[in-house]
């Protein structure tokens, strides 16, 4: 049985997903790339980032940004500082590469 977060999707499959579905894939790809220190070179993260950047759904992009911020705040409240640092870095990456 393949775990959902390990399943690889083709670009075409990812492009067919809604922006809100891509949010989960973006966060998953970012966490994996962050933990391996490969954010700049991770092809899955680059692909998802490119798809999200190419969409003109500002409302959806702002919702995703707010959800990342919310997860960051939750991690800080739980004193999960390592997790909070990951979400902080994810938020910066999202703002730079997707929000434009």
PDB file of N, CA and C in Angstrom:
ATOM      1  N   UNK A   1       0.841  -1.189   0.000  1.00  0.00           N
ATOM      2  CA  UNK A   1       0.000   0.000   0.000  1.00  0.00           C
ATOM      3  C   UNK A   1       0.884   1.250   0.000  1.00  0.00           C
ATOM      4  N   UNK A   2       0.637   2.156  -0.917  1.00  0.00           N
ATOM      5  CA  UNK A   2       1.428   3.369  -1.039  1.00  0.00           C
ATOM      6  C   UNK A   2       0.821   4.446  -0.151  1.00  0.00           C
ATOM      7  N   UNK A   3       1.652   5.026   0.702  1.00  0.00           N
ATOM      8  CA  UNK A   3       1.167   6.113   1.546  1.00  0.00           C
ATOM      9  C   UNK A   3       0.955   7.338   0.673  1.00  0.00           C
ATOM     10  N   UNK A   4      -0.096   8.099   0.959  1.00  0.00           N
ATOM     11  CA  UNK A   4      -0.452   9.249   0.138  1.00  0.00           C
ATOM     12  C   UNK A   4       0.705  10.239   0.000  1.00  0.00           C
ATOM     13  N   UNK A   5       1.407  10.528   1.093  1.00  0.00           N
ATOM     14  CA  UNK A   5       2.453  11.546   1.009  1.00  0.00           C
ATOM     15  C   UNK A   5       3.676  11.076   0.236  1.00  0.00           C
ATOM     16  N   UNK A   6       3.793   9.789  -0.015  1.00  0.00           N
ATOM     17  CA  UNK A   6       4.919   9.285  -0.789  1.00  0.00           C
ATOM     18  C   UNK A   6       4.568   9.079  -2.260  1.00  0.00           C
ATOM     19  N   UNK A   7       3.300   9.168  -2.574  1.00  0.00           N
ATOM     20  CA  UNK A   7       2.856   8.953  -3.948  1.00  0.00           C
ATOM     21  C   UNK A   7       3.322  10.112  -4.825  1.00  0.00           C
ATOM     22  N   UNK A   8       3.856   9.775  -5.959  1.00  0.00           N
ATOM     23  CA  UNK A   8       4.315  10.788  -6.892  1.00  0.00           C
ATOM     24  C   UNK A   8       3.260  10.998  -7.976  1.00  0.00           C
ATOM     25  N   UNK A   9       2.985  12.229  -8.268  1.00  0.00           N
ATOM     26  CA  UNK A   9       2.015  12.571  -9.297  1.00  0.00           C
ATOM     27  C   UNK A   9       2.749  13.181 -10.486  1.00  0.00           C
ATOM     28  N   UNK A  10       2.193  12.968 -11.659  1.00  0.00           N
ATOM     29  CA  UNK A  10       2.758  13.611 -12.842  1.00  0.00           C
ATOM     30  C   UNK A  10       2.327  15.080 -12.840  1.00  0.00           C
ATOM     31  N   UNK A  11       2.993  15.867 -13.645  1.00  0.00           N
ATOM     32  CA  UNK A  11       2.636  17.284 -13.738  1.00  0.00           C
ATOM     33  C   UNK A  11       1.187  17.428 -14.189  1.00  0.00           C
ATOM     34  N   UNK A  12       0.778  16.606 -15.135  1.00  0.00           N
ATOM     35  CA  UNK A  12      -0.593  16.678 -15.643  1.00  0.00           C
ATOM     36  C   UNK A  12      -1.604  16.370 -14.529  1.00  0.00           C
ATOM     37  N   UNK A  13      -1.304  15.368 -13.704  1.00  0.00           N
ATOM     38  CA  UNK A  13      -2.198  15.024 -12.595  1.00  0.00           C
ATOM     39  C   UNK A  13      -2.273  16.167 -11.587  1.00  0.00           C
ATOM     40  N   UNK A  14      -1.138  16.780 -11.295  1.00  0.00           N
ATOM     41  CA  UNK A  14      -1.131  17.892 -10.345  1.00  0.00           C
ATOM     42  C   UNK A  14      -1.869  19.103 -10.907  1.00  0.00           C
ATOM     43  N   UNK A  15      -1.701  19.367 -12.193  1.00  0.00           N
ATOM     44  CA  UNK A  15      -2.381  20.510 -12.810  1.00  0.00           C
ATOM     45  C   UNK A  15      -3.894  20.355 -12.781  1.00  0.00           C
ATOM     46  N   UNK A  16      -4.370  19.118 -12.755  1.00  0.00           N
ATOM     47  CA  UNK A  16      -5.818  18.893 -12.737  1.00  0.00           C
ATOM     48  C   UNK A  16      -6.418  19.065 -11.342  1.00  0.00           C
ATOM     49  N   UNK A  17      -5.583  19.180 -10.330  1.00  0.00           N
ATOM     50  CA  UNK A  17      -6.076  19.330  -8.959  1.00  0.00           C
ATOM     51  C   UNK A  17      -6.456  20.782  -8.691  1.00  0.00           C
ATOM     52  N   UNK A  18      -7.399  20.962  -7.782  1.00  0.00           N
ATOM     53  CA  UNK A  18      -7.788  22.316  -7.399  1.00  0.00           C
ATOM     54  C   UNK A  18      -6.649  22.964  -6.618  1.00  0.00           C
ATOM     55  N   UNK A  19      -6.699  24.266  -6.535  1.00  0.00           N
ATOM     56  CA  UNK A  19      -5.663  24.985  -5.802  1.00  0.00           C
ATOM     57  C   UNK A  19      -5.635  24.559  -4.344  1.00  0.00           C
ATOM     58  N   UNK A  20      -6.791  24.330  -3.754  1.00  0.00           N
ATOM     59  CA  UNK A  20      -6.813  23.917  -2.348  1.00  0.00           C
ATOM     60  C   UNK A  20      -6.213  22.522  -2.171  1.00  0.00           C
ATOM     61  N   UNK A  21      -6.391  21.631  -3.159  1.00  0.00           N
ATOM     62  CA  UNK A  21      -5.753  20.310  -3.086  1.00  0.00           C
ATOM     63  C   UNK A  21      -4.236  20.434  -3.222  1.00  0.00           C
ATOM     64  N   UNK A  22      -3.813  21.352  -4.080  1.00  0.00           N
ATOM     65  CA  UNK A  22      -2.377  21.552  -4.271  1.00  0.00           C
ATOM     66  C   UNK A  22      -1.709  22.087  -3.008  1.00  0.00           C
ATOM     67  N   UNK A  23      -2.492  22.762  -2.160  1.00  0.00           N
ATOM     68  CA  UNK A  23      -1.953  23.268  -0.899  1.00  0.00           C
ATOM     69  C   UNK A  23      -1.323  22.129  -0.105  1.00  0.00           C
ATOM     70  N   UNK A  24      -2.050  21.032   0.015  1.00  0.00           N
ATOM     71  CA  UNK A  24      -1.549  19.886   0.783  1.00  0.00           C
ATOM     72  C   UNK A  24      -0.274  19.342   0.144  1.00  0.00           C
ATOM     73  N   UNK A  25      -0.286  19.221  -1.176  1.00  0.00           N
ATOM     74  CA  UNK A  25       0.882  18.697  -1.884  1.00  0.00           C
ATOM     75  C   UNK A  25       2.081  19.643  -1.736  1.00  0.00           C
ATOM     76  N   UNK A  26       1.811  20.952  -1.773  1.00  0.00           N
ATOM     77  CA  UNK A  26       2.885  21.936  -1.593  1.00  0.00           C
ATOM     78  C   UNK A  26       3.515  21.785  -0.210  1.00  0.00           C
ATOM     79  N   UNK A  27       2.686  21.738   0.824  1.00  0.00           N
ATOM     80  CA  UNK A  27       3.208  21.625   2.191  1.00  0.00           C
ATOM     81  C   UNK A  27       3.983  20.324   2.380  1.00  0.00           C
ATOM     82  N   UNK A  28       3.461  19.249   1.835  1.00  0.00           N
ATOM     83  CA  UNK A  28       4.133  17.954   1.939  1.00  0.00           C
ATOM     84  C   UNK A  28       5.487  17.992   1.230  1.00  0.00           C
ATOM     85  N   UNK A  29       5.499  18.513   0.011  1.00  0.00           N
ATOM     86  CA  UNK A  29       6.747  18.591  -0.756  1.00  0.00           C
ATOM     87  C   UNK A  29       7.751  19.505  -0.056  1.00  0.00           C
ATOM     88  N   UNK A  30       7.262  20.607   0.499  1.00  0.00           N
ATOM     89  CA  UNK A  30       8.165  21.528   1.187  1.00  0.00           C
ATOM     90  C   UNK A  30       8.786  20.866   2.411  1.00  0.00           C
ATOM     91  N   UNK A  31       7.973  20.194   3.205  1.00  0.00           N
ATOM     92  CA  UNK A  31       8.489  19.540   4.417  1.00  0.00           C
ATOM     93  C   UNK A  31       9.554  18.500   4.065  1.00  0.00           C
ATOM     94  N   UNK A  32       9.305  17.708   3.032  1.00  0.00           N
ATOM     95  CA  UNK A  32      10.268  16.685   2.616  1.00  0.00           C
ATOM     96  C   UNK A  32      11.561  17.338   2.125  1.00  0.00           C
ATOM     97  N   UNK A  33      11.430  18.368   1.285  1.00  0.00           N
ATOM     98  CA  UNK A  33      12.614  19.060   0.764  1.00  0.00           C
ATOM     99  C   UNK A  33      13.373  19.756   1.892  1.00  0.00           C
ATOM    100  N   UNK A  34      12.648  20.351   2.825  1.00  0.00           N
ATOM    101  CA  UNK A  34      13.272  21.051   3.956  1.00  0.00           C
ATOM    102  C   UNK A  34      14.049  20.076   4.830  1.00  0.00           C
ATOM    103  N   UNK A  35      13.464  18.927   5.098  1.00  0.00           N
ATOM    104  CA  UNK A  35      14.129  17.956   5.976  1.00  0.00           C
ATOM    105  C   UNK A  35      15.386  17.370   5.337  1.00  0.00           C
ATOM    106  N   UNK A  36      15.430  17.359   4.008  1.00  0.00           N
ATOM    107  CA  UNK A  36      16.617  16.830   3.330  1.00  0.00           C
ATOM    108  C   UNK A  36      17.584  17.937   2.906  1.00  0.00           C
ATOM    109  N   UNK A  37      17.218  19.195   3.192  1.00  0.00           N
ATOM    110  CA  UNK A  37      18.079  20.317   2.831  1.00  0.00           C
ATOM    111  C   UNK A  37      18.153  20.567   1.341  1.00  0.00           C
ATOM    112  N   UNK A  38      17.119  20.170   0.618  1.00  0.00           N
ATOM    113  CA  UNK A  38      17.149  20.253  -0.845  1.00  0.00           C
ATOM    114  C   UNK A  38      16.068  21.181  -1.407  1.00  0.00           C
ATOM    115  N   UNK A  39      15.709  22.233  -0.694  1.00  0.00           N
ATOM    116  CA  UNK A  39      14.614  23.098  -1.136  1.00  0.00           C
ATOM    117  C   UNK A  39      14.860  23.652  -2.533  1.00  0.00           C
ATOM    118  N   UNK A  40      16.064  24.113  -2.805  1.00  0.00           N
ATOM    119  CA  UNK A  40      16.352  24.728  -4.102  1.00  0.00           C
ATOM    120  C   UNK A  40      16.420  23.717  -5.240  1.00  0.00           C
ATOM    121  N   UNK A  41      16.637  22.436  -4.936  1.00  0.00           N
ATOM    122  CA  UNK A  41      16.841  21.441  -5.984  1.00  0.00           C
ATOM    123  C   UNK A  41      15.755  20.378  -6.061  1.00  0.00           C
ATOM    124  N   UNK A  42      14.700  20.494  -5.274  1.00  0.00           N
ATOM    125  CA  UNK A  42      13.671  19.465  -5.246  1.00  0.00           C
ATOM    126  C   UNK A  42      12.723  19.638  -6.436  1.00  0.00           C
ATOM    127  N   UNK A  43      12.698  18.666  -7.332  1.00  0.00           N
ATOM    128  CA  UNK A  43      11.903  18.791  -8.558  1.00  0.00           C
ATOM    129  C   UNK A  43      10.401  18.792  -8.274  1.00  0.00           C
ATOM    130  N   UNK A  44       9.958  18.004  -7.297  1.00  0.00           N
ATOM    131  CA  UNK A  44       8.522  17.965  -6.969  1.00  0.00           C
ATOM    132  C   UNK A  44       8.076  19.322  -6.429  1.00  0.00           C
ATOM    133  N   UNK A  45       8.851  19.897  -5.529  1.00  0.00           N
ATOM    134  CA  UNK A  45       8.516  21.206  -4.968  1.00  0.00           C
ATOM    135  C   UNK A  45       8.512  22.265  -6.062  1.00  0.00           C
ATOM    136  N   UNK A  46       9.504  22.226  -6.946  1.00  0.00           N
ATOM    137  CA  UNK A  46       9.565  23.193  -8.047  1.00  0.00           C
ATOM    138  C   UNK A  46       8.347  23.070  -8.955  1.00  0.00           C
ATOM    139  N   UNK A  47       7.942  21.830  -9.252  1.00  0.00           N
ATOM    140  CA  UNK A  47       6.798  21.611 -10.128  1.00  0.00           C
ATOM    141  C   UNK A  47       5.523  22.172  -9.496  1.00  0.00           C
ATOM    142  N   UNK A  48       5.284  21.857  -8.238  1.00  0.00           N
ATOM    143  CA  UNK A  48       4.071  22.324  -7.562  1.00  0.00           C
ATOM    144  C   UNK A  48       4.099  23.840  -7.412  1.00  0.00           C
ATOM    145  N   UNK A  49       5.273  24.387  -7.077  1.00  0.00           N
ATOM    146  CA  UNK A  49       5.414  25.837  -6.955  1.00  0.00           C
ATOM    147  C   UNK A  49       5.079  26.506  -8.282  1.00  0.00           C
ATOM    148  N   UNK A  50       5.584  25.959  -9.373  1.00  0.00           N
ATOM    149  CA  UNK A  50       5.310  26.514 -10.697  1.00  0.00           C
ATOM    150  C   UNK A  50       3.838  26.475 -11.059  1.00  0.00           C
ATOM    151  N   UNK A  51       3.176  25.389 -10.724  1.00  0.00           N
ATOM    152  CA  UNK A  51       1.740  25.268 -11.013  1.00  0.00           C
ATOM    153  C   UNK A  51       0.962  26.303 -10.209  1.00  0.00           C
ATOM    154  N   UNK A  52       1.263  26.399  -8.914  1.00  0.00           N
ATOM    155  CA  UNK A  52       0.558  27.370  -8.071  1.00  0.00           C
ATOM    156  C   UNK A  52       0.836  28.798  -8.526  1.00  0.00           C
ATOM    157  N   UNK A  53       2.086  29.099  -8.875  1.00  0.00           N
ATOM    158  CA  UNK A  53       2.429  30.447  -9.325  1.00  0.00           C
ATOM    159  C   UNK A  53       1.675  30.808 -10.602  1.00  0.00           C
ATOM    160  N   UNK A  54       1.502  29.834 -11.477  1.00  0.00           N
ATOM    161  CA  UNK A  54       0.845  30.078 -12.755  1.00  0.00           C
ATOM    162  C   UNK A  54      -0.649  30.326 -12.670  1.00  0.00           C
ATOM    163  N   UNK A  55      -1.226  30.001 -11.566  1.00  0.00           N
ATOM    164  CA  UNK A  55      -2.668  30.210 -11.412  1.00  0.00           C
ATOM    165  C   UNK A  55      -2.939  31.643 -10.974  1.00  0.00           C
ATOM    166  N   UNK A  56      -4.019  32.186 -11.488  1.00  0.00           N
ATOM    167  CA  UNK A  56      -4.363  33.569 -11.176  1.00  0.00           C
ATOM    168  C   UNK A  56      -5.442  33.660 -10.111  1.00  0.00           C
ATOM    169  N   UNK A  57      -5.507  32.681  -9.247  1.00  0.00           N
ATOM    170  CA  UNK A  57      -6.549  32.639  -8.232  1.00  0.00           C
ATOM    171  C   UNK A  57      -6.025  33.271  -6.947  1.00  0.00           C
ATOM    172  N   UNK A  58      -5.979  34.600  -6.938  1.00  0.00           N
ATOM    173  CA  UNK A  58      -5.407  35.309  -5.799  1.00  0.00           C
ATOM    174  C   UNK A  58      -6.110  34.941  -4.498  1.00  0.00           C
ATOM    175  N   UNK A  59      -7.416  34.821  -4.536  1.00  0.00           N
ATOM    176  CA  UNK A  59      -8.166  34.479  -3.323  1.00  0.00           C
ATOM    177  C   UNK A  59      -7.677  33.147  -2.751  1.00  0.00           C
ATOM    178  N   UNK A  60      -7.536  32.141  -3.616  1.00  0.00           N
ATOM    179  CA  UNK A  60      -7.060  30.828  -3.168  1.00  0.00           C
ATOM    180  C   UNK A  60      -5.634  30.916  -2.629  1.00  0.00           C
ATOM    181  N   UNK A  61      -4.786  31.681  -3.302  1.00  0.00           N
ATOM    182  CA  UNK A  61      -3.403  31.824  -2.850  1.00  0.00           C
ATOM    183  C   UNK A  61      -3.350  32.474  -1.471  1.00  0.00           C
ATOM    184  N   UNK A  62      -4.213  33.473  -1.247  1.00  0.00           N
ATOM    185  CA  UNK A  62      -4.244  34.136   0.057  1.00  0.00           C
ATOM    186  C   UNK A  62      -4.760  33.203   1.143  1.00  0.00           C
ATOM    187  N   UNK A  63      -5.722  32.362   0.806  1.00  0.00           N
ATOM    188  CA  UNK A  63      -6.239  31.381   1.768  1.00  0.00           C
ATOM    189  C   UNK A  63      -5.126  30.418   2.175  1.00  0.00           C
ATOM    190  N   UNK A  64      -4.375  29.921   1.204  1.00  0.00           N
ATOM    191  CA  UNK A  64      -3.274  28.998   1.500  1.00  0.00           C
ATOM    192  C   UNK A  64      -2.229  29.694   2.371  1.00  0.00           C
ATOM    193  N   UNK A  65      -1.903  30.935   2.040  1.00  0.00           N
ATOM    194  CA  UNK A  65      -0.938  31.690   2.840  1.00  0.00           C
ATOM    195  C   UNK A  65      -1.429  31.801   4.284  1.00  0.00           C
ATOM    196  N   UNK A  66      -2.696  32.093   4.472  1.00  0.00           N
ATOM    197  CA  UNK A  66      -3.269  32.194   5.823  1.00  0.00           C
ATOM    198  C   UNK A  66      -3.211  30.853   6.549  1.00  0.00           C
ATOM    199  N   UNK A  67      -3.433  29.765   5.831  1.00  0.00           N
ATOM    200  CA  UNK A  67      -3.385  28.443   6.459  1.00  0.00           C
ATOM    201  C   UNK A  67      -1.965  28.090   6.897  1.00  0.00           C
ATOM    202  N   UNK A  68      -0.977  28.465   6.107  1.00  0.00           N
ATOM    203  CA  UNK A  68       0.412  28.233   6.505  1.00  0.00           C
ATOM    204  C   UNK A  68       0.720  29.054   7.760  1.00  0.00           C
ATOM    205  N   UNK A  69       0.267  30.318   7.772  1.00  0.00           N
ATOM    206  CA  UNK A  69       0.479  31.164   8.952  1.00  0.00           C
ATOM    207  C   UNK A  69      -0.187  30.560  10.183  1.00  0.00           C
ATOM    208  N   UNK A  70      -1.389  30.033  10.000  1.00  0.00           N
ATOM    209  CA  UNK A  70      -2.111  29.423  11.117  1.00  0.00           C
ATOM    210  C   UNK A  70      -1.335  28.222  11.659  1.00  0.00           C
ATOM    211  N   UNK A  71      -0.803  27.400  10.783  1.00  0.00           N
ATOM    212  CA  UNK A  71      -0.018  26.240  11.229  1.00  0.00           C
ATOM    213  C   UNK A  71       1.257  26.680  11.946  1.00  0.00           C
ATOM    214  N   UNK A  72       1.844  27.772  11.487  1.00  0.00           N
ATOM    215  CA  UNK A  72       3.015  28.335  12.161  1.00  0.00           C
ATOM    216  C   UNK A  72       2.650  28.772  13.579  1.00  0.00           C
ATOM    217  N   UNK A  73       1.539  29.490  13.717  1.00  0.00           N
ATOM    218  CA  UNK A  73       1.100  29.953  15.036  1.00  0.00           C
ATOM    219  C   UNK A  73       0.780  28.784  15.962  1.00  0.00           C
ATOM    220  N   UNK A  74       0.155  27.743  15.425  1.00  0.00           N
ATOM    221  CA  UNK A  74      -0.158  26.559  16.234  1.00  0.00           C
ATOM    222  C   UNK A  74       1.122  25.882  16.726  1.00  0.00           C
ATOM    223  N   UNK A  75       2.114  25.794  15.868  1.00  0.00           N
ATOM    224  CA  UNK A  75       3.388  25.165  16.252  1.00  0.00           C
ATOM    225  C   UNK A  75       4.076  25.975  17.349  1.00  0.00           C
ATOM    226  N   UNK A  76       4.007  27.299  17.249  1.00  0.00           N
ATOM    227  CA  UNK A  76       4.618  28.151  18.274  1.00  0.00           C
ATOM    228  C   UNK A  76       3.894  27.971  19.605  1.00  0.00           C
ATOM    229  N   UNK A  77       2.563  27.918  19.573  1.00  0.00           N
ATOM    230  CA  UNK A  77       1.787  27.722  20.808  1.00  0.00           C
ATOM    231  C   UNK A  77       2.130  26.400  21.477  1.00  0.00           C
ATOM    232  N   UNK A  78       2.365  25.365  20.687  1.00  0.00           N
ATOM    233  CA  UNK A  78       2.711  24.043  21.232  1.00  0.00           C
ATOM    234  C   UNK A  78       4.188  23.958  21.598  1.00  0.00           C
ATOM    235  N   UNK A  79       4.904  25.031  21.352  1.00  0.00           N
ATOM    236  CA  UNK A  79       6.351  25.077  21.565  1.00  0.00           C
ATOM    237  C   UNK A  79       7.078  24.059  20.692  1.00  0.00           C
ATOM    238  N   UNK A  80       6.529  23.828  19.528  1.00  0.00           N
ATOM    239  CA  UNK A  80       7.183  22.971  18.537  1.00  0.00           C
ATOM    240  C   UNK A  80       8.064  23.847  17.668  1.00  0.00           C
ATOM    241  N   UNK A  81       9.167  24.311  18.247  1.00  0.00           N
ATOM    242  CA  UNK A  81       9.978  25.325  17.579  1.00  0.00           C
ATOM    243  C   UNK A  81      10.606  24.844  16.276  1.00  0.00           C
ATOM    244  N   UNK A  82      10.978  23.573  16.209  1.00  0.00           N
ATOM    245  CA  UNK A  82      11.544  23.053  14.958  1.00  0.00           C
ATOM    246  C   UNK A  82      10.470  23.052  13.870  1.00  0.00           C
ATOM    247  N   UNK A  83       9.267  22.619  14.236  1.00  0.00           N
ATOM    248  CA  UNK A  83       8.145  22.634  13.293  1.00  0.00           C
ATOM    249  C   UNK A  83       7.791  24.072  12.919  1.00  0.00           C
ATOM    250  N   UNK A  84       7.820  24.969  13.899  1.00  0.00           N
ATOM    251  CA  UNK A  84       7.524  26.377  13.635  1.00  0.00           C
ATOM    252  C   UNK A  84       8.536  26.964  12.659  1.00  0.00           C
ATOM    253  N   UNK A  85       9.801  26.605  12.821  1.00  0.00           N
ATOM    254  CA  UNK A  85      10.835  27.099  11.910  1.00  0.00           C
ATOM    255  C   UNK A  85      10.582  26.605  10.489  1.00  0.00           C
ATOM    256  N   UNK A  86      10.132  25.367  10.366  1.00  0.00           N
ATOM    257  CA  UNK A  86       9.808  24.827   9.045  1.00  0.00           C
ATOM    258  C   UNK A  86       8.666  25.614   8.414  1.00  0.00           C
ATOM    259  N   UNK A  87       7.598  25.880   9.189  1.00  0.00           N
ATOM    260  CA  UNK A  87       6.467  26.636   8.648  1.00  0.00           C
ATOM    261  C   UNK A  87       6.849  28.089   8.361  1.00  0.00           C
ATOM    262  N   UNK A  88       7.739  28.673   9.173  1.00  0.00           N
ATOM    263  CA  UNK A  88       8.212  30.035   8.914  1.00  0.00           C
ATOM    264  C   UNK A  88       8.946  30.076   7.577  1.00  0.00           C
ATOM    265  N   UNK A  89       9.838  29.102   7.373  1.00  0.00           N
ATOM    266  CA  UNK A  89      10.583  29.034   6.119  1.00  0.00           C
ATOM    267  C   UNK A  89       9.646  28.751   4.947  1.00  0.00           C
ATOM    268  N   UNK A  90       8.637  27.900   5.182  1.00  0.00           N
ATOM    269  CA  UNK A  90       7.663  27.581   4.142  1.00  0.00           C
ATOM    270  C   UNK A  90       6.895  28.841   3.746  1.00  0.00           C
ATOM    271  N   UNK A  91       6.509  29.644   4.724  1.00  0.00           N
ATOM    272  CA  UNK A  91       5.775  30.873   4.453  1.00  0.00           C
ATOM    273  C   UNK A  91       6.624  31.825   3.614  1.00  0.00           C
ATOM    274  N   UNK A  92       7.893  31.971   3.956  1.00  0.00           N
ATOM    275  CA  UNK A  92       8.795  32.830   3.175  1.00  0.00           C
ATOM    276  C   UNK A  92       8.912  32.323   1.739  1.00  0.00           C
ATOM    277  N   UNK A  93       9.107  31.010   1.590  1.00  0.00           N
ATOM    278  CA  UNK A  93       9.217  30.408   0.253  1.00  0.00           C
ATOM    279  C   UNK A  93       7.935  30.659  -0.536  1.00  0.00           C
ATOM    280  N   UNK A  94       6.790  30.449   0.098  1.00  0.00           N
ATOM    281  CA  UNK A  94       5.494  30.627  -0.554  1.00  0.00           C
ATOM    282  C   UNK A  94       5.321  32.077  -1.013  1.00  0.00           C
ATOM    283  N   UNK A  95       5.645  33.014  -0.131  1.00  0.00           N
ATOM    284  CA  UNK A  95       5.498  34.430  -0.478  1.00  0.00           C
ATOM    285  C   UNK A  95       6.417  34.819  -1.632  1.00  0.00           C
ATOM    286  N   UNK A  96       7.647  34.318  -1.635  1.00  0.00           N
ATOM    287  CA  UNK A  96       8.607  34.676  -2.679  1.00  0.00           C
ATOM    288  C   UNK A  96       8.301  34.018  -4.016  1.00  0.00           C
ATOM    289  N   UNK A  97       7.955  32.745  -3.990  1.00  0.00           N
ATOM    290  CA  UNK A  97       7.873  31.983  -5.234  1.00  0.00           C
ATOM    291  C   UNK A  97       6.460  31.794  -5.773  1.00  0.00           C
ATOM    292  N   UNK A  98       5.456  31.977  -4.958  1.00  0.00           N
ATOM    293  CA  UNK A  98       4.091  31.751  -5.436  1.00  0.00           C
ATOM    294  C   UNK A  98       3.283  33.045  -5.444  1.00  0.00           C
ATOM    295  N   UNK A  99       3.383  33.822  -4.373  1.00  0.00           N
ATOM    296  CA  UNK A  99       2.634  35.072  -4.329  1.00  0.00           C
ATOM    297  C   UNK A  99       3.222  36.091  -5.301  1.00  0.00           C
ATOM    298  N   UNK A 100       4.514  35.972  -5.552  1.00  0.00           N
ATOM    299  CA  UNK A 100       5.171  36.818  -6.538  1.00  0.00           C
ATOM    300  C   UNK A 100       5.629  38.125  -6.041  1.00  0.00           C
TER     301      UNK A 100
END
